[in-house]
Amino acid sequence: MSTRSHRLSRAMALPLALALSAGALAACSSGESSTSGSGSGAGADKAGALKIALLLPESKTTRYESFDRPLFEAAVKAQCADCSVIYNNADQDATKQQQQFESAVTEGADVIVLDAVDGKSAASLVSNAKSQDIPVIAYDRFIAGADYYVSFDNQKVGELQGQALLDALKADGKTSGDILMINGAPTDANAADFKKGAHSVLDKSSFKIAGEYDTPDWSPDKAQSWTEGQLSKVKGDLVGVYAANDGTAGGAIAALKGGGVDPLPPVTGQDAELAAIQRIISGDQDMTIYKAIKPEAEDAAKAAIALGEGKKPEAKDDKDGVPSTLLDPVVVTKDTVKDTVVKDGFYKLEDICAGSVAKACASAGLK
């Protein structure tokens, strides 16, 4: 049965917990809320239309506002002209995201696409939605019990990062020394996979993990502060930094430069942020992981429409019993920028090579 047929009954008979939460929301704002779709955004009121909620976790990582949101909304519009999107960003606040989730339910969302701030606590949101016949897609970060999951092979991400770091150390002629590990947020299920994958490679090497940090909220500032505190312990023997994403990599690099570390050791990253690509070309960061967001967003949109129509989305994989599509991550180094993020149209070369990066681009043959 299509979830559309339950919209009216949901609106009239929400569980007490949601009703109370909705009342609390009247007293305080839960953050930005926007609705996009065909015409004036009233597509959900038309026969056959769907309301799809897209709830993203944070804005410190530039990908979500710059890529995930617009790509998802465009994909929904292209596949379903009368569908509308209810959008919110939780700003890395799990309580705020819960309020946004409950608000989406009260607004009559037929499907919820959720990139969870806290994957464990989000499982209860999924269960609550299911009790009201509202399917939930776990987007990018896994949530137990979701109806569908689209992301990347996240343990492989960590393996690729770890191996890239070892390859860079080998190229530098290093066979021993200290590595600092800056992992992602402890509330992010994906961060645990990145960490596990990286350890599976680094633990077998001849290098010592001299310090390790799980970065709250994926905060670049907290990664920077922690790295600054480690320098007095490892500065003489530091040969490399594993950073789980580009934001924490940027924080680590700022700490290294501020602490007078010269030359900089290889530093990993993830998400192919523009600033990270520029650091790679300039030589401050060794690599990043490029996760093609366009196919991820398009797959999520396709699955949301299918679930909203009472159909099962196509799933190539399975993650802990949840039908899934896991896409392949790609390593980006200075030598492969042109064949990856530029070739796919993720960035234009003129944007990458703007300003102070122009000279480094010319030296790297990027024209």
Short mmCIF file of C-alpha atoms in Angstrom, two decimals:
data_model
loop_
_atom_site.label_atom_id
_atom_site.label_comp_id
_atom_site.label_asym_id
_atom_site.label_seq_id
_atom_site.Cartn_x
_atom_site.Cartn_y
_atom_site.Cartn_z
CA MET A 1 0.00 0.00 0.00
CA SER A 2 1.28 3.50 -0.84
CA THR A 3 2.30 5.67 2.09
CA ARG A 4 0.18 8.46 0.57
CA SER A 5 -2.98 6.72 1.70
CA HIS A 6 -1.89 7.18 5.32
CA ARG A 7 -1.18 10.91 5.16
CA LEU A 8 -4.54 12.04 6.50
CA SER A 9 -4.69 9.46 9.28
CA ARG A 10 -1.14 10.33 10.38
CA ALA A 11 -1.96 14.01 10.53
CA MET A 12 -5.03 13.31 12.70
CA ALA A 13 -3.55 10.65 14.98
CA LEU A 14 0.11 11.20 15.78
CA PRO A 15 1.56 9.43 18.80
CA LEU A 16 1.60 11.39 22.03
CA ALA A 17 5.40 11.72 21.95
CA LEU A 18 5.29 13.50 18.61
CA ALA A 19 2.43 15.71 19.70
CA LEU A 20 4.35 16.82 22.76
CA SER A 21 7.48 17.42 20.70
CA ALA A 22 5.50 19.45 18.18
CA GLY A 23 4.25 21.56 21.06
CA ALA A 24 7.80 22.13 22.20
CA LEU A 25 8.72 23.19 18.71
CA ALA A 26 6.12 25.95 18.89
CA ALA A 27 8.16 27.49 21.69
CA CYS A 28 11.54 27.27 19.97
CA SER A 29 12.77 27.09 16.39
CA SER A 30 14.17 23.77 15.17
CA GLY A 31 16.29 25.40 12.47
CA GLU A 32 15.85 26.13 8.78
CA SER A 33 12.93 24.53 7.04
CA SER A 34 12.30 24.90 3.33
CA THR A 35 10.02 23.22 0.85
CA SER A 36 10.99 22.91 -2.79
CA GLY A 37 9.19 21.36 -5.68
CA SER A 38 7.30 22.24 -8.83
CA GLY A 39 5.45 25.52 -9.13
CA SER A 40 4.94 27.22 -5.78
CA GLY A 41 5.92 24.21 -3.70
CA ALA A 42 2.34 22.98 -3.31
CA GLY A 43 3.00 19.75 -5.19
CA ALA A 44 2.22 17.63 -2.13
CA ASP A 45 -1.38 18.83 -2.22
CA LYS A 46 -1.92 17.49 -5.73
CA ALA A 47 -3.17 14.00 -6.48
CA GLY A 48 -0.25 11.64 -6.86
CA ALA A 49 2.27 14.01 -5.27
CA LEU A 50 4.71 13.03 -2.55
CA LYS A 51 6.29 14.94 0.30
CA ILE A 52 9.88 13.82 0.83
CA ALA A 53 11.85 15.04 3.85
CA LEU A 54 15.61 15.47 3.49
CA LEU A 55 17.34 15.84 6.86
CA LEU A 56 21.09 16.47 6.73
CA PRO A 57 23.42 16.39 9.74
CA GLU A 58 25.68 19.42 9.69
CA SER A 59 27.11 22.35 7.75
CA LYS A 60 30.76 22.37 8.88
CA THR A 61 31.46 19.90 6.09
CA THR A 62 30.79 21.93 2.94
CA ARG A 63 29.47 19.01 0.87
CA TYR A 64 26.01 18.93 2.44
CA GLU A 65 24.83 22.43 1.59
CA SER A 66 26.90 22.79 -1.59
CA PHE A 67 26.22 19.40 -3.14
CA ASP A 68 23.96 16.91 -1.34
CA ARG A 69 20.98 19.21 -0.89
CA PRO A 70 20.86 20.81 -4.37
CA LEU A 71 21.65 17.52 -6.14
CA PHE A 72 18.96 15.65 -4.21
CA GLU A 73 16.34 18.34 -4.80
CA ALA A 74 17.19 18.47 -8.51
CA ALA A 75 16.95 14.68 -8.78
CA VAL A 76 13.54 14.62 -7.11
CA LYS A 77 12.25 17.36 -9.40
CA ALA A 78 13.58 15.57 -12.49
CA GLN A 79 11.98 12.26 -11.53
CA CYS A 80 8.73 13.57 -10.03
CA ALA A 81 7.59 17.04 -11.06
CA ASP A 82 4.78 17.13 -8.48
CA CYS A 83 6.88 15.93 -5.55
CA SER A 84 8.10 18.39 -2.92
CA VAL A 85 11.07 18.33 -0.55
CA ILE A 86 10.97 19.33 3.12
CA TYR A 87 14.54 20.28 4.03
CA ASN A 88 16.38 20.80 7.31
CA ASN A 89 19.99 20.76 8.54
CA ALA A 90 20.66 19.78 12.17
CA ASP A 91 23.95 21.67 12.60
CA GLN A 92 25.47 18.59 14.28
CA ASP A 93 22.81 18.63 17.04
CA ALA A 94 21.08 15.27 17.56
CA THR A 95 18.27 16.81 19.63
CA LYS A 96 17.63 19.40 16.95
CA GLN A 97 17.54 16.68 14.31
CA GLN A 98 15.01 14.71 16.33
CA GLN A 99 12.79 17.80 16.45
CA GLN A 100 13.21 18.25 12.70
CA PHE A 101 12.34 14.62 12.10
CA GLU A 102 9.19 14.87 14.20
CA SER A 103 8.27 18.12 12.48
CA ALA A 104 8.60 16.42 9.09
CA VAL A 105 6.14 13.78 10.28
CA THR A 106 3.62 16.40 11.39
CA GLU A 107 4.03 18.16 8.03
CA GLY A 108 2.91 14.94 6.33
CA ALA A 109 6.16 13.59 4.93
CA ASP A 110 5.57 10.37 2.99
CA VAL A 111 9.24 9.37 3.05
CA ILE A 112 12.14 10.63 5.18
CA VAL A 113 15.72 10.65 3.91
CA LEU A 114 17.87 10.90 7.02
CA ASP A 115 21.61 11.54 7.31
CA ALA A 116 21.85 10.98 11.05
CA VAL A 117 23.86 13.06 13.49
CA ASP A 118 23.77 10.11 15.90
CA GLY A 119 23.13 6.83 14.14
CA LYS A 120 22.33 4.90 17.32
CA SER A 121 19.68 7.28 18.62
CA ALA A 122 18.26 7.67 15.12
CA ALA A 123 17.19 4.00 15.21
CA SER A 124 14.32 4.97 17.52
CA LEU A 125 13.21 7.63 15.03
CA VAL A 126 13.16 5.00 12.29
CA SER A 127 11.09 2.68 14.47
CA ASN A 128 8.63 5.45 15.29
CA ALA A 129 8.25 6.38 11.62
CA LYS A 130 7.70 2.77 10.61
CA SER A 131 4.86 2.48 13.13
CA GLN A 132 3.13 5.15 11.07
CA ASP A 133 3.96 3.57 7.70
CA ILE A 134 6.57 6.22 6.87
CA PRO A 135 9.63 4.61 5.26
CA VAL A 136 13.07 5.98 6.13
CA ILE A 137 16.16 6.01 3.93
CA ALA A 138 19.51 6.11 5.73
CA TYR A 139 21.51 8.53 3.60
CA ASP A 140 25.31 8.38 3.72
CA ARG A 141 25.36 7.23 7.37
CA PHE A 142 23.94 3.86 8.36
CA ILE A 143 20.90 3.52 10.66
CA ALA A 144 19.78 0.10 11.89
CA GLY A 145 16.26 -0.79 10.81
CA ALA A 146 16.04 1.69 7.93
CA ASP A 147 14.10 0.68 4.83
CA TYR A 148 17.03 1.44 2.53
CA TYR A 149 20.62 2.66 2.81
CA VAL A 150 22.73 4.46 0.22
CA SER A 151 26.33 5.35 0.89
CA PHE A 152 29.84 4.24 0.09
CA ASP A 153 31.91 1.28 1.25
CA ASN A 154 33.08 3.16 4.32
CA GLN A 155 35.49 0.58 5.67
CA LYS A 156 37.14 0.65 2.26
CA VAL A 157 37.43 4.44 2.63
CA GLY A 158 39.55 3.95 5.74
CA GLU A 159 41.62 1.27 4.04
CA LEU A 160 42.32 3.56 1.09
CA GLN A 161 43.28 6.41 3.40
CA GLY A 162 45.59 4.22 5.45
CA GLN A 163 47.26 2.73 2.39
CA ALA A 164 47.68 6.15 0.78
CA LEU A 165 49.43 7.37 3.93
CA LEU A 166 51.79 4.38 3.89
CA ASP A 167 52.48 4.90 0.19
CA ALA A 168 53.34 8.55 0.82
CA LEU A 169 55.66 7.62 3.68
CA LYS A 170 57.39 5.05 1.49
CA ALA A 171 57.84 7.66 -1.23
CA ASP A 172 59.43 9.92 1.39
CA GLY A 173 61.83 7.14 2.35
CA LYS A 174 60.30 6.68 5.81
CA THR A 175 60.30 3.24 7.40
CA SER A 176 59.51 4.15 11.02
CA GLY A 177 58.18 6.99 13.14
CA ASP A 178 55.03 8.31 14.78
CA ILE A 179 51.59 8.71 13.23
CA LEU A 180 48.75 10.75 14.70
CA MET A 181 45.24 9.44 14.07
CA ILE A 182 42.40 11.97 13.93
CA ASN A 183 39.16 10.04 13.56
CA GLY A 184 35.63 11.29 12.98
CA ALA A 185 32.77 11.95 15.36
CA PRO A 186 32.10 9.11 17.84
CA THR A 187 28.35 9.47 17.16
CA ASP A 188 28.78 8.86 13.43
CA ALA A 189 28.50 5.18 12.46
CA ASN A 190 30.53 5.83 9.33
CA ALA A 191 33.40 7.21 11.39
CA ALA A 192 33.71 3.85 13.11
CA ASP A 193 34.01 2.17 9.70
CA PHE A 194 36.66 4.66 8.52
CA LYS A 195 38.59 4.06 11.73
CA LYS A 196 38.32 0.28 11.44
CA GLY A 197 39.49 0.32 7.84
CA ALA A 198 42.44 2.60 8.58
CA HIS A 199 43.54 0.51 11.55
CA SER A 200 43.41 -2.66 9.44
CA VAL A 201 46.17 -1.15 7.30
CA LEU A 202 48.17 0.99 9.71
CA ASP A 203 48.33 -1.57 12.54
CA LYS A 204 50.24 -3.94 10.25
CA SER A 205 52.86 -1.34 9.37
CA SER A 206 56.18 -0.51 11.00
CA PHE A 207 54.88 2.87 12.17
CA LYS A 208 53.68 3.71 15.67
CA ILE A 209 50.30 5.29 16.31
CA ALA A 210 51.49 7.74 18.94
CA GLY A 211 48.14 9.41 19.57
CA GLU A 212 44.53 8.91 18.54
CA TYR A 213 41.50 11.18 18.81
CA ASP A 214 37.79 10.77 18.04
CA THR A 215 36.80 14.28 16.98
CA PRO A 216 33.49 15.49 18.49
CA ASP A 217 31.14 16.88 15.83
CA TRP A 218 33.85 16.42 13.16
CA SER A 219 35.05 19.84 14.35
CA PRO A 220 38.15 21.19 12.55
CA ASP A 221 38.79 23.48 15.53
CA LYS A 222 38.82 20.55 17.96
CA ALA A 223 41.09 18.56 15.63
CA GLN A 224 43.44 21.54 15.53
CA SER A 225 43.47 21.94 19.31
CA TRP A 226 44.15 18.24 19.87
CA THR A 227 46.98 18.23 17.34
CA GLU A 228 48.54 21.26 18.96
CA GLY A 229 48.54 19.40 22.26
CA GLN A 230 50.28 16.40 20.70
CA LEU A 231 53.14 18.25 19.02
CA SER A 232 55.34 18.50 22.10
CA LYS A 233 55.10 14.72 22.46
CA VAL A 234 55.72 13.65 18.88
CA LYS A 235 57.20 16.60 16.99
CA GLY A 236 60.64 15.06 16.57
CA ASP A 237 59.35 11.68 15.40
CA LEU A 238 56.13 12.67 13.61
CA VAL A 239 56.06 11.31 10.08
CA GLY A 240 52.36 11.29 9.12
CA VAL A 241 48.82 12.25 10.09
CA TYR A 242 45.73 10.18 9.42
CA ALA A 243 42.81 12.61 9.28
CA ALA A 244 39.41 11.07 8.62
CA ASN A 245 38.05 13.96 6.55
CA ASP A 246 39.14 17.22 4.96
CA GLY A 247 37.84 19.39 7.79
CA THR A 248 39.93 17.61 10.42
CA ALA A 249 42.84 17.55 7.96
CA GLY A 250 42.62 21.33 7.66
CA GLY A 251 42.65 21.66 11.44
CA ALA A 252 45.65 19.35 11.76
CA ILE A 253 47.58 21.20 9.04
CA ALA A 254 46.90 24.55 10.74
CA ALA A 255 48.27 23.10 13.99
CA LEU A 256 51.36 21.71 12.25
CA LYS A 257 52.12 25.01 10.56
CA GLY A 258 51.47 26.94 13.76
CA GLY A 259 53.83 24.60 15.60
CA GLY A 260 56.64 25.15 13.11
CA VAL A 261 56.58 21.66 11.59
CA ASP A 262 58.49 21.97 8.32
CA PRO A 263 58.32 20.17 6.00
CA LEU A 264 54.76 19.05 6.63
CA PRO A 265 54.25 15.29 6.92
CA PRO A 266 51.70 13.56 4.66
CA VAL A 267 48.12 14.21 5.83
CA THR A 268 45.08 12.28 4.58
CA GLY A 269 41.53 13.50 4.10
CA GLN A 270 38.09 12.75 2.73
CA ASP A 271 35.19 14.46 0.91
CA ALA A 272 37.21 16.23 -1.81
CA GLU A 273 36.38 19.67 -0.45
CA LEU A 274 37.60 22.52 -2.64
CA ALA A 275 39.98 23.79 0.06
CA ALA A 276 41.42 20.28 0.39
CA ILE A 277 41.97 19.92 -3.36
CA GLN A 278 43.79 23.25 -3.26
CA ARG A 279 45.92 22.09 -0.31
CA ILE A 280 46.76 18.91 -2.22
CA ILE A 281 47.92 20.90 -5.25
CA SER A 282 49.91 23.25 -3.00
CA GLY A 283 51.54 20.30 -1.23
CA ASP A 284 50.06 20.79 2.24
CA GLN A 285 47.76 17.73 2.11
CA ASP A 286 48.67 14.42 0.52
CA MET A 287 45.29 13.05 -0.57
CA THR A 288 41.54 13.03 -0.15
CA ILE A 289 38.76 10.56 -0.84
CA TYR A 290 36.34 11.55 -3.57
CA LYS A 291 32.84 10.20 -3.06
CA ALA A 292 30.74 11.04 -6.10
CA ILE A 293 27.78 12.71 -4.41
CA LYS A 294 25.67 13.08 -7.55
CA PRO A 295 24.96 9.34 -7.99
CA GLU A 296 24.41 9.01 -4.23
CA ALA A 297 21.86 11.83 -4.18
CA GLU A 298 20.17 10.58 -7.35
CA ASP A 299 19.93 7.04 -5.96
CA ALA A 300 18.40 8.37 -2.74
CA ALA A 301 15.84 10.40 -4.68
CA LYS A 302 14.91 7.41 -6.85
CA ALA A 303 14.56 5.18 -3.78
CA ALA A 304 12.47 7.79 -1.94
CA ILE A 305 10.02 8.06 -4.80
CA ALA A 306 9.78 4.27 -5.08
CA LEU A 307 9.15 3.85 -1.36
CA GLY A 308 6.61 6.67 -1.40
CA GLU A 309 4.72 4.79 -4.10
CA GLY A 310 4.76 1.60 -2.07
CA LYS A 311 7.46 -0.05 -4.17
CA LYS A 312 10.82 -1.55 -3.18
CA PRO A 313 13.88 0.31 -4.44
CA GLU A 314 16.56 -1.57 -6.32
CA ALA A 315 19.33 -2.66 -3.95
CA LYS A 316 22.67 -4.11 -5.01
CA ASP A 317 23.94 -4.78 -1.50
CA ASP A 318 22.92 -5.53 2.06
CA LYS A 319 24.19 -3.83 5.22
CA ASP A 320 23.16 -5.55 8.45
CA GLY A 321 19.86 -6.63 6.94
CA VAL A 322 19.07 -3.28 5.31
CA PRO A 323 18.79 -3.27 1.48
CA SER A 324 21.65 -1.05 0.34
CA THR A 325 23.57 0.50 -2.48
CA LEU A 326 27.24 1.02 -1.64
CA LEU A 327 29.19 3.13 -4.12
CA ASP A 328 32.94 3.04 -4.70
CA PRO A 329 35.19 5.71 -3.11
CA VAL A 330 38.15 7.06 -5.13
CA VAL A 331 41.56 8.31 -3.99
CA VAL A 332 42.50 11.79 -5.24
CA THR A 333 46.11 12.98 -5.27
CA LYS A 334 47.81 15.82 -7.09
CA ASP A 335 48.33 13.53 -10.07
CA THR A 336 44.66 12.53 -10.34
CA VAL A 337 42.78 15.79 -9.69
CA LYS A 338 42.12 16.34 -13.38
CA ASP A 339 40.92 12.77 -13.99
CA THR A 340 38.53 12.70 -11.03
CA VAL A 341 36.87 15.80 -9.60
CA VAL A 342 37.50 17.93 -12.70
CA LYS A 343 36.50 15.24 -15.19
CA ASP A 344 33.23 14.60 -13.32
CA GLY A 345 32.40 18.29 -13.22
CA PHE A 346 32.59 18.35 -9.42
CA TYR A 347 34.81 21.42 -9.70
CA LYS A 348 36.00 23.59 -12.55
CA LEU A 349 39.74 23.92 -12.99
CA GLU A 350 39.49 27.71 -12.89
CA ASP A 351 37.85 27.52 -9.46
CA ILE A 352 40.50 25.17 -8.11
CA CYS A 353 43.38 27.19 -9.50
CA ALA A 354 42.15 30.60 -8.38
CA GLY A 355 44.24 33.07 -6.41
CA SER A 356 47.29 31.82 -4.56
CA VAL A 357 46.88 28.29 -5.94
CA ALA A 358 47.45 29.39 -9.55
CA LYS A 359 51.22 29.05 -9.41
CA ALA A 360 51.04 25.56 -7.87
CA CYS A 361 48.52 24.52 -10.52
CA ALA A 362 50.86 25.67 -13.26
CA SER A 363 53.73 23.71 -11.71
CA ALA A 364 51.49 20.63 -11.55
CA GLY A 365 50.53 20.99 -15.21
CA LEU A 366 46.90 21.80 -14.39
CA LYS A 367 45.67 24.11 -17.12
#
